[in-house]
Amino acid sequence: MNPQRKKRLFIVLGLLAGVGIAVALALVALQQNINLFYSPTQIANGEAPAHTRIRAGGMVAEGSVQRSADSLDVAFVVTDYAANVTVRYRGILPDLFREGQGIVALGRLNDDGELIADEVLAKHDENYMPPEVTKALNESGQSKPAKAAEY
Amino acid sequence: MNWTWFHKLGSPKWFYEISSLWLRGLSVAAILLILVGTVWGLAFAPPDYQQGNSFRIIYIHVPAAFLAQSCYLMMAVAGLVGLVWKMKLADVALQQAAPIGAWMTFIALLTGAVWGKPTWGAWWVWDARLTSMLILLFLYFGVIALGQAITNRDSAAKACAVLALVGAVNIPIIKYSVDWWNTLHQPATFTVTGKASMAPEMWLPLLLMVLGFYCFFGAVLLLRMRLEVLRREARTSWVKAEMSRLLEKVR
């Protein structure tokens, strides 16, 4: 490689490294703001501000969903298997909402540490399976692969 | 390693002659792969245990998103070659790839929104994956606009190359956003090497679609590049000879 090309190559690589470092620093500084949601552990530790709109994400705890008989009110517990947060919501839940499903709820924390949600989004994992496989897995006593570490 | 092929690429005439062969091969492969992949994915692959049939949009969404990122990476490499080795063809490749990449990004965002509504319950969420993908779309717009706004060909090439290189910082952010931050978007399903988080009868048509999209991209890029080479070299004798040969064929 002739010296002029080498010089240009180093200039370009230097430029790229500089921009890369700048962006990395900015992203580290913004770490908290880029996260889409707080985990129940973060909420339990008081890292989430009260009385402002926040998002809480986690798994809907098994057997925790309570639906009201005469309205669309619903209450359920969101867990990351370390801490729990109770979520109250009025409205239509997405199709994928079920116990054991990952969800993200938008709302405000009240004084009791409950999340009064005005929007609930379902989060699905990266596993896709034909229905027969899940049926076979359930029959053999294994449920779908648990992804608890993510929440 | 033998680098003659690389130095030969400096000659637009050589590229024009050799690429007609590649073009034929890539077009045939693209048509076959996409046809088989679409029919297999939409009609024969089993539905998902949770999402039912709506998961089938993955067969467009994932290949388009793959290509959107690969195309930008290719543009960054072309920008590097153009800046360091001053190769004319690198600039042709960079500017001709930008609109294709922008369309792929748009398709990925659109199919993602259509998929997000029934699955997540929202068309759009400002999470890291979706936002970085939107930034990628704007980067493509920037490259296209810069290339068209500057009339001097050399300065346009330099400006586009620098933007393509600097914007490449966004690519690892898109790729790893789902691992670095809490996002609504799930982590990657489709990996070429890692363990499959998908049944083989769902994964194989997806593989065909991804390969098909890459071949399609290669074919469209070559078509556009050949046209641009003819336009840029219009004054040379070989292009004049080629044009009269092509016109003869039409008549």
Coordinates of C-alpha atoms in Angstrom, one line a residue, chain A residues 1 5-6 8-9 12-13 15-16 19-20 23 27 31 34-39 42 55 94-96 98 101 103-104 119-134 144 147 150, chain B residues 7 46-51 55 58 80 83-86 115 117-122 125-128 162 165-166 168-169 173 180-189 195-199 201-202:
Chain A
M1 CA 0.0 0.0 0.0
R5 CA -3.3 5.6 0.8
K6 CA -2.0 4.4 4.2
R8 CA -5.8 8.3 4.3
L9 CA -6.7 4.9 5.7
V12 CA -10.6 7.4 8.1
L13 CA -10.1 4.8 10.9
L15 CA -12.5 9.4 12.4
L16 CA -14.5 6.2 12.8
V19 CA -17.3 8.9 16.4
G20 CA -17.6 5.5 17.9
V23 CA -21.5 7.7 20.6
L27 CA -25.2 6.0 25.2
Q31 CA -28.4 4.4 29.8
I34 CA -32.9 4.4 26.8
N35 CA -34.3 1.5 28.8
L36 CA -37.9 1.2 27.8
F37 CA -39.1 0.1 31.2
Y38 CA -38.3 -0.4 34.9
S39 CA -38.1 -3.9 36.2
Q42 CA -35.9 -1.4 40.3
R55 CA -43.2 1.9 32.2
P94 CA -53.7 -7.3 23.9
D95 CA -54.3 -10.8 22.5
L96 CA -51.0 -12.2 23.8
R98 CA -51.8 -14.2 29.6
Q101 CA -46.4 -13.7 29.5
I103 CA -45.7 -7.4 29.4
V104 CA -44.9 -3.7 29.6
E119 CA -51.7 1.1 28.5
V120 CA -50.6 -2.5 28.6
L121 CA -48.3 -3.9 25.8
A122 CA -47.5 -7.6 25.4
K123 CA -43.9 -8.5 25.0
H124 CA -43.2 -11.8 23.3
D125 CA -40.0 -13.7 23.3
E126 CA -37.9 -14.9 20.4
N127 CA -39.1 -18.5 20.5
Y128 CA -41.5 -19.7 17.8
M129 CA -43.0 -23.2 18.0
P130 CA -45.6 -25.1 16.2
P131 CA -48.7 -25.8 18.5
E132 CA -48.1 -29.5 18.5
V133 CA -44.6 -29.0 20.0
T134 CA -45.9 -27.0 22.9
K144 CA -41.8 -23.6 27.3
K147 CA -36.5 -16.8 30.1
E150 CA -34.3 -11.4 30.9
Chain B
H7 CA -7.5 -3.7 -8.7
P46 CA -46.9 -24.5 10.9
P47 CA -48.6 -21.5 12.8
D48 CA -47.0 -20.3 16.0
Y49 CA -48.2 -21.7 19.3
Q50 CA -49.0 -18.1 20.7
Q51 CA -49.3 -15.8 17.7
F55 CA -46.2 -14.6 13.0
I58 CA -41.6 -12.7 10.0
L80 CA -13.8 3.4 2.9
L83 CA -11.9 7.5 0.3
V84 CA -8.6 5.5 0.6
W85 CA -8.2 3.9 -2.9
K86 CA -10.1 6.6 -4.9
W115 CA -47.0 -7.0 13.3
K117 CA -50.4 -3.9 16.5
P118 CA -51.9 -7.4 17.0
T119 CA -48.9 -8.8 19.0
W120 CA -47.8 -6.0 21.3
G121 CA -50.9 -3.9 21.2
A122 CA -49.1 -0.8 19.7
V125 CA -43.0 2.2 20.7
W126 CA -40.0 4.4 21.3
D127 CA -37.8 1.5 22.3
A128 CA -34.1 1.3 21.4
V162 CA -17.9 10.2 5.1
L165 CA -18.8 5.7 7.4
V166 CA -19.9 7.8 10.3
A168 CA -22.0 2.8 10.4
V169 CA -21.7 3.4 14.1
I173 CA -26.4 -0.2 18.1
W180 CA -28.0 -3.8 26.0
W181 CA -31.3 -2.3 27.1
N182 CA -34.8 -3.3 28.1
T183 CA -36.8 -3.2 24.9
L184 CA -40.2 -4.3 23.8
H185 CA -38.7 -5.9 20.8
Q186 CA -37.6 -9.4 21.5
P187 CA -34.0 -10.6 21.0
A188 CA -32.9 -12.1 17.7
T189 CA -34.6 -15.4 16.7
K195 CA -29.0 -22.6 18.6
A196 CA -32.3 -22.4 16.8
S197 CA -35.1 -20.8 18.9
M198 CA -37.4 -21.9 16.1
A199 CA -38.6 -25.2 14.9
E201 CA -39.8 -26.3 9.6
M202 CA -40.3 -22.6 10.4

